[in-house]
Amino acid sequence: MPVQAQCVAKNEAFQSGEHVMYDLYFNWKFIWKKVGLASLTTNATTYRFQPAYRFNLLSVGSKKTDFFFKMRDTLTCYVSDKLEPLYFRKAAEEGKRYTVDEAWFSYDDGIATVKQRRTWHNPVREPQEMEYSDSRCIFDMLSILAQARSYNPKDYKIGEKILFPMATGRRVEEQTLIYRGKEDIEANNDTIYRCLVFSFVEYKKGKEKEVITFFVSDDKNHLPIRLDMYLNFGSAKAFLKSVRGNRYPMTSVVTK
């Protein structure tokens, strides 16, 4: 697989064996209710006989809250040891719908190509497939997080935008991250962290819409401490509960 200059990056933030747990909350009639757990794991592996990292993000709602909204999401992503996106899969059971999105990435002569497929399991429909190529690197929602954790934020200015194309499993969309500054955030482990704040936004009819707000530890780990998600069916939050296997000390801790 020829080197794709736009995709290649050096991993400065994580190591194999990192395991992060989050508590999930959902806003139900102006009340925040705990609805489940999420875990993010990182492991060294191989992909098509090449060194790689595998990321798994598992979100599971509790059975008590299935009455309001059932959620069982499993996201898997493979990147090369140079953080190039290789493969992405999202299995999502949300409400009564169950779909599987997949994306395969390849590189040839400075061009990145992604082949995507959505498989409908409930309701059963014909699979949707598409292919897209770009001279820029194409990411998925986990590989952009993996690479962005190694960005050096020292020179970021408030309001600065990071633009990139992202494969969703059905299409490739132009996405925007905006740096908002720093903020102290309390996690669910009785610890307050100094965080870098990023907004993941989309633009509809010229208007900016917040999709996810990331609060990332202001240290070498750049670990997600809290996520605020603005979903079609309401608002959700994920709070850091525990972390082990982090590559560096958590020097962003303000108080414990």
mmCIF file of C-alpha atoms in Angstrom:
data_model
loop_
_atom_site.group_PDB
_atom_site.id
_atom_site.type_symbol
_atom_site.label_atom_id
_atom_site.label_comp_id
_atom_site.label_asym_id
_atom_site.label_seq_id
_atom_site.Cartn_x
_atom_site.Cartn_y
_atom_site.Cartn_z
ATOM 1 C CA MET A 1 0.000 0.000 0.000
ATOM 2 C CA PRO A 2 1.816 3.143 -1.178
ATOM 3 C CA VAL A 3 2.338 5.849 1.431
ATOM 4 C CA GLN A 4 -0.414 8.454 1.376
ATOM 5 C CA ALA A 5 1.256 11.669 2.539
ATOM 6 C CA GLN A 6 -1.970 13.355 3.677
ATOM 7 C CA CYS A 7 -2.916 10.378 5.856
ATOM 8 C CA VAL A 8 0.405 9.538 7.449
ATOM 9 C CA ALA A 9 0.928 10.801 10.999
ATOM 10 C CA LYS A 10 3.018 9.845 14.008
ATOM 11 C CA ASN A 11 1.213 8.457 17.030
ATOM 12 C CA GLU A 12 2.139 10.752 19.919
ATOM 13 C CA ALA A 13 -0.820 10.111 22.228
ATOM 14 C CA PHE A 14 -1.928 6.512 22.860
ATOM 15 C CA GLN A 15 -0.558 2.997 23.292
ATOM 16 C CA SER A 16 -1.866 -0.525 22.969
ATOM 17 C CA GLY A 17 -3.868 -1.585 26.014
ATOM 18 C CA GLU A 18 -5.557 1.759 26.684
ATOM 19 C CA HIS A 19 -9.057 1.189 28.083
ATOM 20 C CA VAL A 20 -11.498 3.999 28.862
ATOM 21 C CA MET A 21 -14.955 3.710 30.438
ATOM 22 C CA TYR A 22 -17.736 6.303 30.230
ATOM 23 C CA ASP A 23 -21.134 6.794 31.865
ATOM 24 C CA LEU A 24 -23.870 7.686 29.366
ATOM 25 C CA TYR A 25 -26.691 10.116 30.160
ATOM 26 C CA PHE A 26 -29.759 11.075 28.134
ATOM 27 C CA ASN A 27 -31.952 14.140 28.524
ATOM 28 C CA TRP A 28 -35.520 12.964 29.107
ATOM 29 C CA LYS A 29 -38.120 15.698 29.622
ATOM 30 C CA PHE A 30 -35.556 18.144 31.052
ATOM 31 C CA ILE A 31 -34.097 15.486 33.371
ATOM 32 C CA TRP A 32 -30.677 13.907 32.827
ATOM 33 C CA LYS A 33 -30.956 10.122 33.344
ATOM 34 C CA LYS A 34 -28.097 7.643 33.340
ATOM 35 C CA VAL A 35 -28.872 5.269 30.483
ATOM 36 C CA GLY A 36 -25.823 3.056 30.113
ATOM 37 C CA LEU A 37 -22.092 2.694 29.610
ATOM 38 C CA ALA A 38 -19.545 3.136 26.836
ATOM 39 C CA SER A 39 -16.041 1.750 26.494
ATOM 40 C CA LEU A 40 -13.183 2.730 24.185
ATOM 41 C CA THR A 41 -10.343 0.220 23.798
ATOM 42 C CA THR A 42 -7.105 0.405 21.812
ATOM 43 C CA ASN A 43 -5.020 -2.621 20.838
ATOM 44 C CA ALA A 44 -2.058 -3.296 18.563
ATOM 45 C CA THR A 45 -2.898 -5.883 15.892
ATOM 46 C CA THR A 46 -2.397 -6.603 12.182
ATOM 47 C CA TYR A 47 -4.613 -5.806 9.220
ATOM 48 C CA ARG A 48 -3.920 -7.738 6.011
ATOM 49 C CA PHE A 49 -0.553 -8.803 7.467
ATOM 50 C CA GLN A 50 0.515 -5.202 8.219
ATOM 51 C CA PRO A 51 1.026 -3.650 11.711
ATOM 52 C CA ALA A 52 -2.109 -1.787 12.784
ATOM 53 C CA TYR A 53 -4.175 -0.489 15.698
ATOM 54 C CA ARG A 54 -7.750 -1.595 16.354
ATOM 55 C CA PHE A 55 -10.179 0.708 18.174
ATOM 56 C CA ASN A 56 -13.472 -0.539 19.590
ATOM 57 C CA LEU A 57 -16.164 1.815 20.849
ATOM 58 C CA LEU A 58 -19.075 0.034 22.515
ATOM 59 C CA SER A 59 -22.186 1.894 23.709
ATOM 60 C CA VAL A 60 -24.826 -0.051 25.623
ATOM 61 C CA GLY A 61 -28.007 1.356 27.097
ATOM 62 C CA SER A 62 -29.421 -0.293 30.217
ATOM 63 C CA LYS A 63 -32.506 -2.496 29.953
ATOM 64 C CA LYS A 64 -34.343 -0.091 32.270
ATOM 65 C CA THR A 65 -34.111 2.645 29.652
ATOM 66 C CA ASP A 66 -34.868 0.449 26.612
ATOM 67 C CA PHE A 67 -38.504 1.486 27.046
ATOM 68 C CA PHE A 68 -37.560 5.053 26.161
ATOM 69 C CA PHE A 69 -34.896 4.320 23.575
ATOM 70 C CA LYS A 70 -32.943 1.147 22.845
ATOM 71 C CA MET A 71 -29.292 1.682 21.950
ATOM 72 C CA ARG A 72 -26.629 -0.952 21.229
ATOM 73 C CA ASP A 73 -23.811 0.512 19.106
ATOM 74 C CA THR A 74 -20.491 -1.151 18.281
ATOM 75 C CA LEU A 75 -17.883 0.794 16.295
ATOM 76 C CA THR A 76 -14.657 -0.844 15.101
ATOM 77 C CA CYS A 77 -11.819 0.860 13.271
ATOM 78 C CA TYR A 78 -8.416 -0.252 11.980
ATOM 79 C CA VAL A 79 -5.620 2.214 11.212
ATOM 80 C CA SER A 80 -2.040 1.514 10.151
ATOM 81 C CA ASP A 81 0.841 2.124 12.548
ATOM 82 C CA LYS A 82 1.148 5.457 10.687
ATOM 83 C CA LEU A 83 -2.507 6.217 11.562
ATOM 84 C CA GLU A 84 -3.832 5.765 7.997
ATOM 85 C CA PRO A 85 -7.537 4.723 7.972
ATOM 86 C CA LEU A 86 -7.914 1.115 6.748
ATOM 87 C CA TYR A 87 -11.358 -0.217 7.739
ATOM 88 C CA PHE A 88 -14.418 0.996 9.651
ATOM 89 C CA ARG A 89 -17.564 -0.780 10.829
ATOM 90 C CA LYS A 90 -20.554 0.490 12.767
ATOM 91 C CA ALA A 91 -23.264 -1.892 13.937
ATOM 92 C CA ALA A 92 -26.134 0.195 15.312
ATOM 93 C CA GLU A 93 -29.282 -1.013 17.023
ATOM 94 C CA GLU A 94 -31.168 2.206 17.724
ATOM 95 C CA GLY A 95 -34.850 2.022 18.556
ATOM 96 C CA LYS A 96 -36.344 -0.601 16.224
ATOM 97 C CA ARG A 97 -33.717 -0.096 13.507
ATOM 98 C CA TYR A 98 -30.624 -2.266 13.064
ATOM 99 C CA THR A 99 -28.022 -1.363 10.432
ATOM 100 C CA VAL A 100 -24.378 -2.181 9.709
ATOM 101 C CA ASP A 101 -22.188 0.412 7.963
ATOM 102 C CA GLU A 102 -18.769 -0.544 6.578
ATOM 103 C CA ALA A 103 -15.962 1.376 4.863
ATOM 104 C CA TRP A 104 -12.798 0.048 3.196
ATOM 105 C CA PHE A 105 -9.947 2.497 2.528
ATOM 106 C CA SER A 106 -7.206 2.169 -0.099
ATOM 107 C CA TYR A 107 -4.438 4.399 -1.464
ATOM 108 C CA ASP A 108 -2.933 4.632 -4.941
ATOM 109 C CA ASP A 109 -0.664 7.274 -6.468
ATOM 110 C CA GLY A 110 -1.612 10.019 -4.015
ATOM 111 C CA ILE A 111 -5.365 9.310 -4.165
ATOM 112 C CA ALA A 112 -7.427 7.989 -1.249
ATOM 113 C CA THR A 113 -10.437 5.810 -2.114
ATOM 114 C CA VAL A 114 -13.178 4.541 0.150
ATOM 115 C CA LYS A 115 -15.743 1.858 -0.679
ATOM 116 C CA GLN A 116 -18.790 1.895 1.571
ATOM 117 C CA ARG A 117 -21.793 -0.308 2.208
ATOM 118 C CA ARG A 118 -24.838 -0.089 4.465
ATOM 119 C CA THR A 119 -26.595 -3.372 5.223
ATOM 120 C CA TRP A 120 -30.152 -3.163 6.552
ATOM 121 C CA HIS A 121 -31.120 -5.944 8.982
ATOM 122 C CA ASN A 122 -34.248 -4.326 10.399
ATOM 123 C CA PRO A 123 -36.139 -3.303 8.388
ATOM 124 C CA VAL A 124 -34.722 -5.531 5.638
ATOM 125 C CA ARG A 125 -33.820 -3.537 2.525
ATOM 126 C CA GLU A 126 -31.412 -3.728 -0.374
ATOM 127 C CA PRO A 127 -27.827 -2.845 0.672
ATOM 128 C CA GLN A 128 -26.609 0.634 -0.269
ATOM 129 C CA GLU A 129 -23.119 0.910 -1.777
ATOM 130 C CA MET A 130 -20.931 3.764 -2.986
ATOM 131 C CA GLU A 131 -17.310 4.588 -3.832
ATOM 132 C CA TYR A 132 -15.511 7.905 -3.476
ATOM 133 C CA SER A 133 -11.970 9.164 -4.164
ATOM 134 C CA ASP A 134 -10.161 12.292 -2.994
ATOM 135 C CA SER A 135 -6.637 13.713 -3.061
ATOM 136 C CA ARG A 136 -7.077 14.460 0.658
ATOM 137 C CA CYS A 137 -7.196 11.862 3.407
ATOM 138 C CA ILE A 138 -10.686 10.469 4.064
ATOM 139 C CA PHE A 139 -11.457 9.601 7.694
ATOM 140 C CA ASP A 140 -14.186 7.834 9.643
ATOM 141 C CA MET A 141 -15.408 8.934 13.059
ATOM 142 C CA LEU A 142 -12.876 6.813 14.985
ATOM 143 C CA SER A 143 -9.796 7.257 12.795
ATOM 144 C CA ILE A 144 -10.138 11.068 12.914
ATOM 145 C CA LEU A 145 -10.226 10.856 16.720
ATOM 146 C CA ALA A 146 -7.126 8.627 16.728
ATOM 147 C CA GLN A 147 -5.181 11.011 14.519
ATOM 148 C CA ALA A 148 -6.461 14.234 16.080
ATOM 149 C CA ARG A 149 -5.203 13.077 19.489
ATOM 150 C CA SER A 150 -1.646 13.476 18.143
ATOM 151 C CA TYR A 151 -2.191 17.024 16.878
ATOM 152 C CA ASN A 152 -0.167 19.661 18.721
ATOM 153 C CA PRO A 153 -2.695 22.250 19.965
ATOM 154 C CA LYS A 154 -0.044 24.760 21.090
ATOM 155 C CA ASP A 155 -0.617 27.041 18.124
ATOM 156 C CA TYR A 156 -4.414 26.704 17.982
ATOM 157 C CA LYS A 157 -6.374 29.927 18.015
ATOM 158 C CA ILE A 158 -9.923 30.105 19.346
ATOM 159 C CA GLY A 159 -12.289 29.738 16.401
ATOM 160 C CA GLU A 160 -9.732 27.925 14.223
ATOM 161 C CA LYS A 161 -11.320 25.328 11.929
ATOM 162 C CA ILE A 162 -10.038 21.883 10.956
ATOM 163 C CA LEU A 163 -11.674 20.629 7.733
ATOM 164 C CA PHE A 164 -11.757 17.013 6.547
ATOM 165 C CA PRO A 165 -13.911 14.568 4.504
ATOM 166 C CA MET A 166 -15.499 11.764 6.553
ATOM 167 C CA ALA A 167 -16.982 8.446 5.458
ATOM 168 C CA THR A 168 -20.237 7.679 7.256
ATOM 169 C CA GLY A 169 -20.922 4.247 5.720
ATOM 170 C CA ARG A 170 -23.357 5.643 3.148
ATOM 171 C CA ARG A 171 -21.676 8.799 1.894
ATOM 172 C CA VAL A 172 -18.647 11.046 2.312
ATOM 173 C CA GLU A 173 -19.398 14.381 3.962
ATOM 174 C CA GLU A 174 -17.322 17.520 4.462
ATOM 175 C CA GLN A 175 -16.856 17.940 8.208
ATOM 176 C CA THR A 176 -15.593 20.748 10.413
ATOM 177 C CA LEU A 177 -13.945 20.786 13.855
ATOM 178 C CA ILE A 178 -13.715 24.170 15.589
ATOM 179 C CA TYR A 179 -11.343 24.862 18.486
ATOM 180 C CA ARG A 180 -13.239 26.689 21.239
ATOM 181 C CA GLY A 181 -10.534 27.160 23.903
ATOM 182 C CA LYS A 182 -9.958 25.588 27.336
ATOM 183 C CA GLU A 183 -12.338 24.672 30.152
ATOM 184 C CA ASP A 184 -12.179 22.775 33.448
ATOM 185 C CA ILE A 185 -14.455 19.715 33.328
ATOM 186 C CA GLU A 186 -15.503 17.362 36.126
ATOM 187 C CA ALA A 187 -15.564 13.671 35.193
ATOM 188 C CA ASN A 188 -17.439 10.840 36.898
ATOM 189 C CA ASN A 189 -14.354 9.797 38.876
ATOM 190 C CA ASP A 190 -14.473 12.827 41.238
ATOM 191 C CA THR A 191 -11.684 14.509 39.281
ATOM 192 C CA ILE A 192 -11.597 17.852 37.468
ATOM 193 C CA TYR A 193 -9.504 18.027 34.294
ATOM 194 C CA ARG A 194 -8.240 20.981 32.277
ATOM 195 C CA CYS A 195 -9.610 20.331 28.795
ATOM 196 C CA LEU A 196 -9.294 21.526 25.224
ATOM 197 C CA VAL A 197 -12.754 22.102 23.756
ATOM 198 C CA PHE A 198 -13.628 21.220 20.164
ATOM 199 C CA SER A 199 -16.962 21.507 18.374
ATOM 200 C CA PHE A 200 -17.879 19.039 15.635
ATOM 201 C CA VAL A 201 -20.335 21.022 13.507
ATOM 202 C CA GLU A 202 -22.306 20.690 10.299
ATOM 203 C CA TYR A 203 -23.760 23.373 8.083
ATOM 204 C CA LYS A 204 -27.343 23.281 6.832
ATOM 205 C CA LYS A 205 -28.742 26.103 4.736
ATOM 206 C CA GLY A 206 -25.775 28.226 5.756
ATOM 207 C CA LYS A 207 -26.422 27.762 9.472
ATOM 208 C CA GLU A 208 -23.935 26.156 11.845
ATOM 209 C CA LYS A 209 -25.302 23.237 13.862
ATOM 210 C CA GLU A 210 -23.391 21.693 16.777
ATOM 211 C CA VAL A 211 -23.274 17.894 16.495
ATOM 212 C CA ILE A 212 -20.765 16.883 19.199
ATOM 213 C CA THR A 213 -18.698 18.899 21.664
ATOM 214 C CA PHE A 214 -15.437 17.175 22.663
ATOM 215 C CA PHE A 215 -13.687 17.984 25.949
ATOM 216 C CA VAL A 216 -10.161 16.531 25.584
ATOM 217 C CA SER A 217 -7.534 16.373 28.344
ATOM 218 C CA ASP A 218 -4.958 19.159 28.015
ATOM 219 C CA ASP A 219 -1.963 16.834 28.326
ATOM 220 C CA LYS A 220 -0.056 14.486 26.039
ATOM 221 C CA ASN A 221 -2.828 11.841 26.145
ATOM 222 C CA HIS A 222 -5.493 14.147 24.656
ATOM 223 C CA LEU A 223 -8.025 11.753 26.127
ATOM 224 C CA PRO A 224 -11.761 12.455 25.665
ATOM 225 C CA ILE A 225 -13.051 13.420 29.141
ATOM 226 C CA ARG A 226 -16.611 14.377 28.192
ATOM 227 C CA LEU A 227 -18.701 14.293 25.037
ATOM 228 C CA ASP A 228 -21.890 16.310 24.565
ATOM 229 C CA MET A 229 -23.965 14.853 21.711
ATOM 230 C CA TYR A 230 -26.864 16.628 20.040
ATOM 231 C CA LEU A 231 -28.845 13.804 18.437
ATOM 232 C CA ASN A 232 -31.982 13.679 16.308
ATOM 233 C CA PHE A 233 -33.887 12.130 19.224
ATOM 234 C CA GLY A 234 -32.508 14.373 21.973
ATOM 235 C CA SER A 235 -29.304 15.230 23.837
ATOM 236 C CA ALA A 236 -26.808 12.809 25.359
ATOM 237 C CA LYS A 237 -23.599 13.131 27.374
ATOM 238 C CA ALA A 238 -20.696 10.766 28.065
ATOM 239 C CA PHE A 239 -18.560 11.338 31.185
ATOM 240 C CA LEU A 240 -15.191 9.693 31.809
ATOM 241 C CA LYS A 241 -15.548 7.071 34.543
ATOM 242 C CA SER A 242 -12.146 5.354 34.514
ATOM 243 C CA VAL A 243 -9.006 4.957 32.414
ATOM 244 C CA ARG A 244 -6.136 2.496 32.466
ATOM 245 C CA GLY A 245 -3.233 1.884 30.137
ATOM 246 C CA ASN A 246 -2.823 5.561 29.232
ATOM 247 C CA ARG A 247 0.544 6.336 27.687
ATOM 248 C CA TYR A 248 1.394 9.413 29.791
ATOM 249 C CA PRO A 249 0.540 10.701 33.285
ATOM 250 C CA MET A 250 -2.703 12.701 33.389
ATOM 251 C CA THR A 251 -1.043 16.073 34.022
ATOM 252 C CA SER A 252 -4.289 17.857 33.129
ATOM 253 C CA VAL A 253 -5.768 17.025 36.551
ATOM 254 C CA VAL A 254 -6.807 20.248 38.326
ATOM 255 C CA THR A 255 -8.256 18.784 41.525
ATOM 256 C CA LYS A 256 -8.933 15.268 42.752
#
